[in-house]
Coordinates of C-alpha atoms and ligand atoms in Angstrom, one line a residue:
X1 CA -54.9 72.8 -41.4
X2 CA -54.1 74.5 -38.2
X3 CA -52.6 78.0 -38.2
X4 CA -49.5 76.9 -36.1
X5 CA -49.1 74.1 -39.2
X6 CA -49.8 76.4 -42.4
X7 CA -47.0 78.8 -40.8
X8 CA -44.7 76.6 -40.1
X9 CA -45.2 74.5 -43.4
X10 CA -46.0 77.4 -45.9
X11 CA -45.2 80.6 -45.0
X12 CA -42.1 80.7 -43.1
X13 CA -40.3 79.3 -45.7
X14 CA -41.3 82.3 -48.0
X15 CA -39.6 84.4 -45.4
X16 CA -43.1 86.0 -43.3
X17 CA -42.7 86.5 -39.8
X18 CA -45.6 86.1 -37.2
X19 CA -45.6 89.9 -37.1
X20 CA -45.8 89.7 -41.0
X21 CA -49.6 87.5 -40.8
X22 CA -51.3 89.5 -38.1
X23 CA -50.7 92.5 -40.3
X24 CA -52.1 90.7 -43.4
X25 CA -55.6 91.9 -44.2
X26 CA -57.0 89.1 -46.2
X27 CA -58.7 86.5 -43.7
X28 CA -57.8 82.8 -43.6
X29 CA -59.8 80.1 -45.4
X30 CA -60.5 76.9 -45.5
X31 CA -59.2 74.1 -47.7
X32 CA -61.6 71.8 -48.5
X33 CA -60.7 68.8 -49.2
X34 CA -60.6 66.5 -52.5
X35 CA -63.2 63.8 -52.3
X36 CA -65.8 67.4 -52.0
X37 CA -64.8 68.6 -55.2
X38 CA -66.7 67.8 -58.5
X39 CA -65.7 68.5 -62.2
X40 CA -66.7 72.4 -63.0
X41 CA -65.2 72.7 -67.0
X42 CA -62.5 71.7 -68.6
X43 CA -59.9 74.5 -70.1
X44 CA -58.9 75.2 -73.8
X45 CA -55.4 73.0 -72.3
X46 CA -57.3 70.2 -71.6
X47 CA -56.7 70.5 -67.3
X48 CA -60.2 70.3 -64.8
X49 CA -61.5 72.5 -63.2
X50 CA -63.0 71.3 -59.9
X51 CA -65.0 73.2 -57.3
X52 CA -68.1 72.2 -54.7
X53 CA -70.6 70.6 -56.3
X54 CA -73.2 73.4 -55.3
X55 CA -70.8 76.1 -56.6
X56 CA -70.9 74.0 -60.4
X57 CA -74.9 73.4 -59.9
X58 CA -75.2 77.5 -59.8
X59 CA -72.8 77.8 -62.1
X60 CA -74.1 76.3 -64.1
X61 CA -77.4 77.4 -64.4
X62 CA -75.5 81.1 -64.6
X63 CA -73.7 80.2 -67.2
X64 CA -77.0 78.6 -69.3
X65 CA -78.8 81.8 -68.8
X66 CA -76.1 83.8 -70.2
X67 CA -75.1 81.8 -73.1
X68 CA -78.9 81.9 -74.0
X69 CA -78.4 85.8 -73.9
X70 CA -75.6 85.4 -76.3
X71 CA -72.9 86.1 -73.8
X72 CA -70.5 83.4 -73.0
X73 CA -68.4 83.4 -69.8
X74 CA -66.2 80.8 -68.9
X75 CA -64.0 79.9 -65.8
X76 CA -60.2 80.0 -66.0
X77 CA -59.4 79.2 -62.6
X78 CA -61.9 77.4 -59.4
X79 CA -60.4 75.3 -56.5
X80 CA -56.7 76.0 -55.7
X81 CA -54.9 73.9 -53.0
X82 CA -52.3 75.8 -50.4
X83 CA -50.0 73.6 -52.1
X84 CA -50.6 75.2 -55.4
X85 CA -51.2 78.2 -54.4
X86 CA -47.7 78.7 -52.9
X87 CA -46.3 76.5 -56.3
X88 CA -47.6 80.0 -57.8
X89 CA -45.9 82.2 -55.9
X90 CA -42.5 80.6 -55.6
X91 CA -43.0 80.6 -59.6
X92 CA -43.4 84.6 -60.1
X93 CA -40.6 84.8 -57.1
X94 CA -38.4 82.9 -59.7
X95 CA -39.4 85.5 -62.6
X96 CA -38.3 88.2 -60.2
X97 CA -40.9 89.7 -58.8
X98 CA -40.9 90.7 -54.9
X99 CA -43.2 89.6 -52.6
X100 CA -45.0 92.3 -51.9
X101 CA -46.0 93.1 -55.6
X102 CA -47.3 89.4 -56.1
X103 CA -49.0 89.7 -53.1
X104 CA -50.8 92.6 -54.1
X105 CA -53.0 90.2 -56.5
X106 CA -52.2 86.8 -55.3
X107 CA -53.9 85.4 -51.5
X108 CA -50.8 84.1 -49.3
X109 CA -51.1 80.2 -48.9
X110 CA -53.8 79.4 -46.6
X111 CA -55.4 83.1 -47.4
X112 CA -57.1 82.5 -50.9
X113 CA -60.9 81.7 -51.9
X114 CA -59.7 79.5 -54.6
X115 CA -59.0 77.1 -51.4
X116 CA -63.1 76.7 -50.4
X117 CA -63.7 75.6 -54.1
X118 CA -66.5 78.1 -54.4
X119 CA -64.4 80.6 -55.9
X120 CA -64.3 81.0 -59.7
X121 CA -61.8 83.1 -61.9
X122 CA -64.3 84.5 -65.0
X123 CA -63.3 85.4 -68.7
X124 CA -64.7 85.9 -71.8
X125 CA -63.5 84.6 -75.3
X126 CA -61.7 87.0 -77.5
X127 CA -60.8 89.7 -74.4
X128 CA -58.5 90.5 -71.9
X129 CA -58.1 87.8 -69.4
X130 CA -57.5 88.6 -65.7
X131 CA -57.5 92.0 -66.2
X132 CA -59.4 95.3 -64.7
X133 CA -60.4 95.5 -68.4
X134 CA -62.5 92.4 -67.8
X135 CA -65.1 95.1 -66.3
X136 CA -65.6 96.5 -70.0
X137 CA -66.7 93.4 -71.2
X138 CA -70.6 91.9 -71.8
X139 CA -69.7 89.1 -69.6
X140 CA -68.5 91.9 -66.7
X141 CA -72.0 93.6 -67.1
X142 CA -74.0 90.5 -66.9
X143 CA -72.5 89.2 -63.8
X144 CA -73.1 92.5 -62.3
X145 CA -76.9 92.2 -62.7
X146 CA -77.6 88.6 -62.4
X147 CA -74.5 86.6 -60.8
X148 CA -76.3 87.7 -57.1
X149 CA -79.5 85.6 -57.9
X150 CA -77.4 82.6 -58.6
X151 CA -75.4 83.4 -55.2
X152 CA -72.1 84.1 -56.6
X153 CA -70.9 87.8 -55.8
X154 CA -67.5 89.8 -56.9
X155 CA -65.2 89.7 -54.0
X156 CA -62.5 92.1 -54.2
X157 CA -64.5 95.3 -55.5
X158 CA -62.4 98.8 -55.9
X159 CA -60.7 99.6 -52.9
X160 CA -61.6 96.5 -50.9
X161 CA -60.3 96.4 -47.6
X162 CA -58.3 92.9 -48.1
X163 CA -55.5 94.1 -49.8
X164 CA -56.4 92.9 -52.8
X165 CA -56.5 94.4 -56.6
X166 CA -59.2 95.2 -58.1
X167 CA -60.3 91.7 -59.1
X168 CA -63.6 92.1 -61.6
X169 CA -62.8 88.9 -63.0
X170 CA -62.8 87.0 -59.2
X171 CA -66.4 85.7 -58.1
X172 CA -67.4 83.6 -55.3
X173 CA -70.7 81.3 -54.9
X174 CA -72.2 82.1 -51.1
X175 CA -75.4 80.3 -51.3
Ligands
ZN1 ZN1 -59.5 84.5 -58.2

């Protein structure tokens, strides 16, 4: 999707300006498209989780090699589409947040790794989901020392300069 498209489509209608986008830190990234998606896992409510085919291969050899450690980690959330993605953020706009706050932890449309399908959403049965508190857990400490050899690293460390939260939960598979 072209820039002059995703604006027009997506983001003017949340209320951004031009002005608004070149100031956003986050870069832009690419939607792939359906028929390059494969089935990742399927959550406790029964929806799929899709993402590229190499990101479930390395996945799932990651995953393997830490179940066989005794730690399970499981995805809660892999390919997003810009139409979902803004679904998302017109729904917290409804709840009453303002933009700026939900922006602080979710990617504008058009501006989210969950678009490329190579970016994965990590938790760990029994504790906090989605939260910096994910960095106490087994899982957390795991993927610290061996997510790199599978090619998946943490994208939006402490203090990233994206504008993002601290996301310990958020990986992405690089190759
Ligand atoms: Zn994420």
């Amino acid at each position: 999707m072209k820039d002059s498209e995703l604006f027009a489509t997506y983001l003017e209608p949340l209320g951004l300006t031009e002005k608004d986008i070149k100031l956003y830190q986050a870069p832009r990234q690419a939607e792939v498209s359906i028929e390059h998606l494969a089935p990742l896992s399927r959550k406790d409510d029964g929806s799929q989780l899709l993402a590229t085919p190499e990101t479930r291969d390395q996945w799932q050899l990651l995953a393997n090699e830490a179940k066989a450690a005794g730690i399970l980690i499981q995805p809660v959330s892999a390919f997003r589409s810009i139409d979902y993605q803004t679904t998302l953020i017109k729904r917290k706009l409804a709840q009453g947040q303002t933009l700026s706050a939900i922006l602080a932890s979710v990617a504008l449309p058009g501006y989210s790794e969950h678009h490329t399908g190579e970016a994965l959403d990590l938790a760990t049965p029994g504790q906090p989901m989605l939260t910096e508190a994910f960095e106490q857990t087994a899982a957390f400490h795991y993927l610290s020392e061996y997510a790199g050899k599978f090619g998946f690293r943490m994208s939006y460390p402490r203090d990233n300069d994206q504008g993002f939260v601290y996301e310990p939960w958020h990986w992405r598979f690089s190759g």
